[in-house]
């Protein structure tokens, strides 16, 4: 996925800013907790499009917010 590092950083920031946890995000998205930790928190696995889109919806953000675009 293009801009994946930016997406991961923005998801981390949105989680922190909104006072959410990775466990909350896992429950809201249906993405397994361990997968969120690997893809977002620890960065040991590239973020999948499925995870990025689910996180965007759960965090009430748009794709431009996720990718850091001003479009």
PDB file of N, CA and C in Angstrom:
ATOM      1  N   UNK A   1       0.857  -1.174   0.000  1.00  0.00           N
ATOM      2  CA  UNK A   1       0.000   0.000   0.000  1.00  0.00           C
ATOM      3  C   UNK A   1       0.897   1.229   0.000  1.00  0.00           C
ATOM      4  N   UNK A   2       0.633   2.155  -0.907  1.00  0.00           N
ATOM      5  CA  UNK A   2       1.416   3.385  -0.943  1.00  0.00           C
ATOM      6  C   UNK A   2       1.197   4.205   0.308  1.00  0.00           C
ATOM      7  N   UNK A   3       2.212   4.936   0.717  1.00  0.00           N
ATOM      8  CA  UNK A   3       2.148   5.791   1.903  1.00  0.00           C
ATOM      9  C   UNK A   3       1.826   5.006   3.176  1.00  0.00           C
ATOM     10  N   UNK A   4       2.231   3.756   3.240  1.00  0.00           N
ATOM     11  CA  UNK A   4       1.872   2.942   4.401  1.00  0.00           C
ATOM     12  C   UNK A   4       2.490   3.461   5.693  1.00  0.00           C
ATOM     13  N   UNK A   5       3.720   3.978   5.636  1.00  0.00           N
ATOM     14  CA  UNK A   5       4.317   4.516   6.861  1.00  0.00           C
ATOM     15  C   UNK A   5       3.540   5.724   7.355  1.00  0.00           C
ATOM     16  N   UNK A   6       3.109   6.567   6.438  1.00  0.00           N
ATOM     17  CA  UNK A   6       2.303   7.727   6.809  1.00  0.00           C
ATOM     18  C   UNK A   6       0.973   7.286   7.405  1.00  0.00           C
ATOM     19  N   UNK A   7       0.359   6.278   6.808  1.00  0.00           N
ATOM     20  CA  UNK A   7      -0.914   5.770   7.315  1.00  0.00           C
ATOM     21  C   UNK A   7      -0.761   5.230   8.732  1.00  0.00           C
ATOM     22  N   UNK A   8       0.287   4.451   8.953  1.00  0.00           N
ATOM     23  CA  UNK A   8       0.530   3.888  10.291  1.00  0.00           C
ATOM     24  C   UNK A   8       0.740   5.010  11.311  1.00  0.00           C
ATOM     25  N   UNK A   9       1.557   5.988  10.961  1.00  0.00           N
ATOM     26  CA  UNK A   9       1.799   7.109  11.880  1.00  0.00           C
ATOM     27  C   UNK A   9       0.517   7.872  12.172  1.00  0.00           C
ATOM     28  N   UNK A  10      -0.312   8.069  11.156  1.00  0.00           N
ATOM     29  CA  UNK A  10      -1.560   8.794  11.369  1.00  0.00           C
ATOM     30  C   UNK A  10      -2.544   7.996  12.217  1.00  0.00           C
ATOM     31  N   UNK A  11      -2.593   6.686  12.027  1.00  0.00           N
ATOM     32  CA  UNK A  11      -3.456   5.851  12.879  1.00  0.00           C
ATOM     33  C   UNK A  11      -2.978   5.923  14.324  1.00  0.00           C
ATOM     34  N   UNK A  12      -1.677   5.818  14.535  1.00  0.00           N
ATOM     35  CA  UNK A  12      -1.127   5.928  15.900  1.00  0.00           C
ATOM     36  C   UNK A  12      -1.520   7.264  16.527  1.00  0.00           C
ATOM     37  N   UNK A  13      -1.376   8.339  15.757  1.00  0.00           N
ATOM     38  CA  UNK A  13      -1.720   9.674  16.267  1.00  0.00           C
ATOM     39  C   UNK A  13      -3.205   9.790  16.583  1.00  0.00           C
ATOM     40  N   UNK A  14      -4.056   9.254  15.713  1.00  0.00           N
ATOM     41  CA  UNK A  14      -5.501   9.321  15.946  1.00  0.00           C
ATOM     42  C   UNK A  14      -5.889   8.522  17.185  1.00  0.00           C
ATOM     43  N   UNK A  15      -5.263   7.365  17.382  1.00  0.00           N
ATOM     44  CA  UNK A  15      -5.537   6.553  18.572  1.00  0.00           C
ATOM     45  C   UNK A  15      -5.176   7.357  19.823  1.00  0.00           C
ATOM     46  N   UNK A  16      -3.999   7.939  19.811  1.00  0.00           N
ATOM     47  CA  UNK A  16      -3.520   8.706  20.960  1.00  0.00           C
ATOM     48  C   UNK A  16      -4.370   9.950  21.204  1.00  0.00           C
ATOM     49  N   UNK A  17      -4.630  10.700  20.152  1.00  0.00           N
ATOM     50  CA  UNK A  17      -5.396  11.944  20.262  1.00  0.00           C
ATOM     51  C   UNK A  17      -6.805  11.702  20.786  1.00  0.00           C
ATOM     52  N   UNK A  18      -7.406  10.605  20.344  1.00  0.00           N
ATOM     53  CA  UNK A  18      -8.779  10.301  20.755  1.00  0.00           C
ATOM     54  C   UNK A  18      -8.853   9.509  22.053  1.00  0.00           C
ATOM     55  N   UNK A  19      -7.712   9.239  22.666  1.00  0.00           N
ATOM     56  CA  UNK A  19      -7.703   8.509  23.931  1.00  0.00           C
ATOM     57  C   UNK A  19      -8.174   7.071  23.784  1.00  0.00           C
ATOM     58  N   UNK A  20      -7.914   6.480  22.640  1.00  0.00           N
ATOM     59  CA  UNK A  20      -8.325   5.099  22.371  1.00  0.00           C
ATOM     60  C   UNK A  20      -7.159   4.152  22.593  1.00  0.00           C
ATOM     61  N   UNK A  21      -7.454   2.868  22.568  1.00  0.00           N
ATOM     62  CA  UNK A  21      -6.424   1.841  22.724  1.00  0.00           C
ATOM     63  C   UNK A  21      -6.456   0.913  21.520  1.00  0.00           C
ATOM     64  N   UNK A  22      -5.431   0.112  21.375  1.00  0.00           N
ATOM     65  CA  UNK A  22      -5.407  -0.870  20.297  1.00  0.00           C
ATOM     66  C   UNK A  22      -6.480  -1.936  20.527  1.00  0.00           C
ATOM     67  N   UNK A  23      -6.774  -2.246  21.777  1.00  0.00           N
ATOM     68  CA  UNK A  23      -7.844  -3.201  22.081  1.00  0.00           C
ATOM     69  C   UNK A  23      -9.189  -2.641  21.619  1.00  0.00           C
ATOM     70  N   UNK A  24      -9.432  -1.360  21.871  1.00  0.00           N
ATOM     71  CA  UNK A  24     -10.669  -0.715  21.408  1.00  0.00           C
ATOM     72  C   UNK A  24     -10.753  -0.780  19.888  1.00  0.00           C
ATOM     73  N   UNK A  25      -9.652  -0.433  19.216  1.00  0.00           N
ATOM     74  CA  UNK A  25      -9.643  -0.440  17.758  1.00  0.00           C
ATOM     75  C   UNK A  25      -9.895  -1.847  17.226  1.00  0.00           C
ATOM     76  N   UNK A  26      -9.335  -2.840  17.871  1.00  0.00           N
ATOM     77  CA  UNK A  26      -9.556  -4.222  17.461  1.00  0.00           C
ATOM     78  C   UNK A  26     -11.033  -4.585  17.569  1.00  0.00           C
ATOM     79  N   UNK A  27     -11.662  -4.213  18.669  1.00  0.00           N
ATOM     80  CA  UNK A  27     -13.089  -4.506  18.842  1.00  0.00           C
ATOM     81  C   UNK A  27     -13.939  -3.777  17.812  1.00  0.00           C
ATOM     82  N   UNK A  28     -13.620  -2.535  17.524  1.00  0.00           N
ATOM     83  CA  UNK A  28     -14.403  -1.738  16.585  1.00  0.00           C
ATOM     84  C   UNK A  28     -14.248  -2.202  15.139  1.00  0.00           C
ATOM     85  N   UNK A  29     -13.075  -2.676  14.793  1.00  0.00           N
ATOM     86  CA  UNK A  29     -12.789  -3.030  13.406  1.00  0.00           C
ATOM     87  C   UNK A  29     -12.984  -4.504  13.098  1.00  0.00           C
ATOM     88  N   UNK A  30     -12.888  -5.345  14.115  1.00  0.00           N
ATOM     89  CA  UNK A  30     -12.921  -6.781  13.888  1.00  0.00           C
ATOM     90  C   UNK A  30     -11.568  -7.326  13.441  1.00  0.00           C
ATOM     91  N   UNK A  31     -10.557  -6.456  13.416  1.00  0.00           N
ATOM     92  CA  UNK A  31      -9.196  -6.884  13.072  1.00  0.00           C
ATOM     93  C   UNK A  31      -8.580  -7.485  14.336  1.00  0.00           C
ATOM     94  N   UNK A  32      -8.033  -8.682  14.245  1.00  0.00           N
ATOM     95  CA  UNK A  32      -7.446  -9.305  15.443  1.00  0.00           C
ATOM     96  C   UNK A  32      -6.417  -8.391  16.123  1.00  0.00           C
ATOM     97  N   UNK A  33      -6.449  -8.402  17.445  1.00  0.00           N
ATOM     98  CA  UNK A  33      -5.580  -7.551  18.259  1.00  0.00           C
ATOM     99  C   UNK A  33      -4.104  -7.743  17.907  1.00  0.00           C
ATOM    100  N   UNK A  34      -3.670  -8.999  17.807  1.00  0.00           N
ATOM    101  CA  UNK A  34      -2.260  -9.273  17.501  1.00  0.00           C
ATOM    102  C   UNK A  34      -1.868  -8.710  16.139  1.00  0.00           C
ATOM    103  N   UNK A  35      -2.798  -8.754  15.199  1.00  0.00           N
ATOM    104  CA  UNK A  35      -2.518  -8.203  13.868  1.00  0.00           C
ATOM    105  C   UNK A  35      -2.366  -6.684  13.937  1.00  0.00           C
ATOM    106  N   UNK A  36      -3.230  -6.013  14.717  1.00  0.00           N
ATOM    107  CA  UNK A  36      -3.103  -4.568  14.891  1.00  0.00           C
ATOM    108  C   UNK A  36      -1.768  -4.207  15.523  1.00  0.00           C
ATOM    109  N   UNK A  37      -1.376  -4.976  16.508  1.00  0.00           N
ATOM    110  CA  UNK A  37      -0.089  -4.709  17.150  1.00  0.00           C
ATOM    111  C   UNK A  37       1.057  -4.854  16.150  1.00  0.00           C
ATOM    112  N   UNK A  38       1.011  -5.902  15.338  1.00  0.00           N
ATOM    113  CA  UNK A  38       2.086  -6.140  14.370  1.00  0.00           C
ATOM    114  C   UNK A  38       2.092  -5.094  13.266  1.00  0.00           C
ATOM    115  N   UNK A  39       0.918  -4.716  12.782  1.00  0.00           N
ATOM    116  CA  UNK A  39       0.843  -3.793  11.648  1.00  0.00           C
ATOM    117  C   UNK A  39       0.949  -2.328  12.046  1.00  0.00           C
ATOM    118  N   UNK A  40       0.403  -1.969  13.195  1.00  0.00           N
ATOM    119  CA  UNK A  40       0.324  -0.553  13.555  1.00  0.00           C
ATOM    120  C   UNK A  40       1.258  -0.192  14.701  1.00  0.00           C
ATOM    121  N   UNK A  41       1.104  -0.841  15.829  1.00  0.00           N
ATOM    122  CA  UNK A  41       1.886  -0.443  17.002  1.00  0.00           C
ATOM    123  C   UNK A  41       3.368  -0.765  16.860  1.00  0.00           C
ATOM    124  N   UNK A  42       3.691  -2.003  16.510  1.00  0.00           N
ATOM    125  CA  UNK A  42       5.087  -2.429  16.469  1.00  0.00           C
ATOM    126  C   UNK A  42       5.720  -2.306  15.094  1.00  0.00           C
ATOM    127  N   UNK A  43       4.921  -2.249  14.053  1.00  0.00           N
ATOM    128  CA  UNK A  43       5.447  -2.123  12.700  1.00  0.00           C
ATOM    129  C   UNK A  43       6.265  -3.308  12.232  1.00  0.00           C
ATOM    130  N   UNK A  44       5.977  -4.500  12.757  1.00  0.00           N
ATOM    131  CA  UNK A  44       6.732  -5.685  12.357  1.00  0.00           C
ATOM    132  C   UNK A  44       6.137  -6.352  11.126  1.00  0.00           C
ATOM    133  N   UNK A  45       4.988  -5.833  10.677  1.00  0.00           N
ATOM    134  CA  UNK A  45       4.317  -6.367   9.498  1.00  0.00           C
ATOM    135  C   UNK A  45       3.735  -5.174   8.736  1.00  0.00           C
ATOM    136  N   UNK A  46       3.818  -5.169   7.415  1.00  0.00           N
ATOM    137  CA  UNK A  46       3.240  -4.047   6.661  1.00  0.00           C
ATOM    138  C   UNK A  46       1.729  -3.966   6.886  1.00  0.00           C
ATOM    139  N   UNK A  47       1.217  -2.758   6.953  1.00  0.00           N
ATOM    140  CA  UNK A  47      -0.217  -2.594   7.164  1.00  0.00           C
ATOM    141  C   UNK A  47      -0.964  -3.012   5.906  1.00  0.00           C
ATOM    142  N   UNK A  48      -2.039  -3.737   6.100  1.00  0.00           N
ATOM    143  CA  UNK A  48      -2.850  -4.174   4.971  1.00  0.00           C
ATOM    144  C   UNK A  48      -3.892  -3.105   4.650  1.00  0.00           C
ATOM    145  N   UNK A  49      -4.377  -3.131   3.438  1.00  0.00           N
ATOM    146  CA  UNK A  49      -5.420  -2.198   3.034  1.00  0.00           C
ATOM    147  C   UNK A  49      -6.663  -2.404   3.890  1.00  0.00           C
ATOM    148  N   UNK A  50      -6.980  -3.666   4.186  1.00  0.00           N
ATOM    149  CA  UNK A  50      -8.141  -3.993   5.018  1.00  0.00           C
ATOM    150  C   UNK A  50      -8.032  -3.326   6.393  1.00  0.00           C
ATOM    151  N   UNK A  51      -6.871  -3.424   7.021  1.00  0.00           N
ATOM    152  CA  UNK A  51      -6.668  -2.820   8.334  1.00  0.00           C
ATOM    153  C   UNK A  51      -6.763  -1.305   8.253  1.00  0.00           C
ATOM    154  N   UNK A  52      -6.133  -0.729   7.246  1.00  0.00           N
ATOM    155  CA  UNK A  52      -6.150   0.724   7.093  1.00  0.00           C
ATOM    156  C   UNK A  52      -7.566   1.251   6.906  1.00  0.00           C
ATOM    157  N   UNK A  53      -8.346   0.609   6.054  1.00  0.00           N
ATOM    158  CA  UNK A  53      -9.721   1.060   5.809  1.00  0.00           C
ATOM    159  C   UNK A  53     -10.603   0.869   7.040  1.00  0.00           C
ATOM    160  N   UNK A  54     -10.431  -0.247   7.728  1.00  0.00           N
ATOM    161  CA  UNK A  54     -11.222  -0.494   8.933  1.00  0.00           C
ATOM    162  C   UNK A  54     -10.883   0.524  10.021  1.00  0.00           C
ATOM    163  N   UNK A  55      -9.611   0.835  10.178  1.00  0.00           N
ATOM    164  CA  UNK A  55      -9.187   1.814  11.181  1.00  0.00           C
ATOM    165  C   UNK A  55      -9.730   3.194  10.842  1.00  0.00           C
ATOM    166  N   UNK A  56      -9.704   3.539   9.556  1.00  0.00           N
ATOM    167  CA  UNK A  56     -10.223   4.831   9.113  1.00  0.00           C
ATOM    168  C   UNK A  56     -11.690   4.979   9.499  1.00  0.00           C
ATOM    169  N   UNK A  57     -12.462   3.939   9.242  1.00  0.00           N
ATOM    170  CA  UNK A  57     -13.887   3.984   9.568  1.00  0.00           C
ATOM    171  C   UNK A  57     -14.110   4.056  11.076  1.00  0.00           C
ATOM    172  N   UNK A  58     -13.404   3.226  11.836  1.00  0.00           N
ATOM    173  CA  UNK A  58     -13.580   3.188  13.290  1.00  0.00           C
ATOM    174  C   UNK A  58     -13.173   4.502  13.949  1.00  0.00           C
ATOM    175  N   UNK A  59     -12.150   5.149  13.408  1.00  0.00           N
ATOM    176  CA  UNK A  59     -11.654   6.399  13.990  1.00  0.00           C
ATOM    177  C   UNK A  59     -12.361   7.617  13.403  1.00  0.00           C
ATOM    178  N   UNK A  60     -13.396   7.366  12.601  1.00  0.00           N
ATOM    179  CA  UNK A  60     -14.210   8.420  12.010  1.00  0.00           C
ATOM    180  C   UNK A  60     -13.350   9.421  11.234  1.00  0.00           C
ATOM    181  N   UNK A  61     -12.482   8.875  10.412  1.00  0.00           N
ATOM    182  CA  UNK A  61     -11.588   9.695   9.595  1.00  0.00           C
ATOM    183  C   UNK A  61     -11.784   9.328   8.136  1.00  0.00           C
ATOM    184  N   UNK A  62     -11.333  10.186   7.275  1.00  0.00           N
ATOM    185  CA  UNK A  62     -11.385   9.908   5.849  1.00  0.00           C
ATOM    186  C   UNK A  62     -10.029   9.453   5.354  1.00  0.00           C
ATOM    187  N   UNK A  63     -10.000   8.928   4.142  1.00  0.00           N
ATOM    188  CA  UNK A  63      -8.732   8.499   3.567  1.00  0.00           C
ATOM    189  C   UNK A  63      -7.720   9.635   3.479  1.00  0.00           C
ATOM    190  N   UNK A  64      -8.129  10.865   3.140  1.00  0.00           N
ATOM    191  CA  UNK A  64      -7.131  11.947   3.143  1.00  0.00           C
ATOM    192  C   UNK A  64      -6.489  12.146   4.513  1.00  0.00           C
ATOM    193  N   UNK A  65      -7.277  11.981   5.589  1.00  0.00           N
ATOM    194  CA  UNK A  65      -6.721  12.088   6.943  1.00  0.00           C
ATOM    195  C   UNK A  65      -5.712  10.973   7.197  1.00  0.00           C
ATOM    196  N   UNK A  66      -6.051   9.799   6.751  1.00  0.00           N
ATOM    197  CA  UNK A  66      -5.194   8.641   6.986  1.00  0.00           C
ATOM    198  C   UNK A  66      -3.873   8.763   6.232  1.00  0.00           C
ATOM    199  N   UNK A  67      -3.959   9.235   5.004  1.00  0.00           N
ATOM    200  CA  UNK A  67      -2.763   9.306   4.169  1.00  0.00           C
ATOM    201  C   UNK A  67      -2.016  10.622   4.282  1.00  0.00           C
ATOM    202  N   UNK A  68      -2.579  11.566   5.037  1.00  0.00           N
ATOM    203  CA  UNK A  68      -1.906  12.834   5.218  1.00  0.00           C
ATOM    204  C   UNK A  68      -2.034  13.732   4.014  1.00  0.00           C
ATOM    205  N   UNK A  69      -3.054  13.493   3.203  1.00  0.00           N
ATOM    206  CA  UNK A  69      -3.261  14.270   1.996  1.00  0.00           C
ATOM    207  C   UNK A  69      -4.137  15.476   2.306  1.00  0.00           C
ATOM    208  N   UNK A  70      -3.906  16.539   1.584  1.00  0.00           N
ATOM    209  CA  UNK A  70      -4.736  17.741   1.743  1.00  0.00           C
ATOM    210  C   UNK A  70      -5.875  17.770   0.746  1.00  0.00           C
ATOM    211  N   UNK A  71      -6.092  16.651   0.060  1.00  0.00           N
ATOM    212  CA  UNK A  71      -7.141  16.606  -0.970  1.00  0.00           C
ATOM    213  C   UNK A  71      -8.512  16.602  -0.361  1.00  0.00           C
TER     214      UNK A  71
END
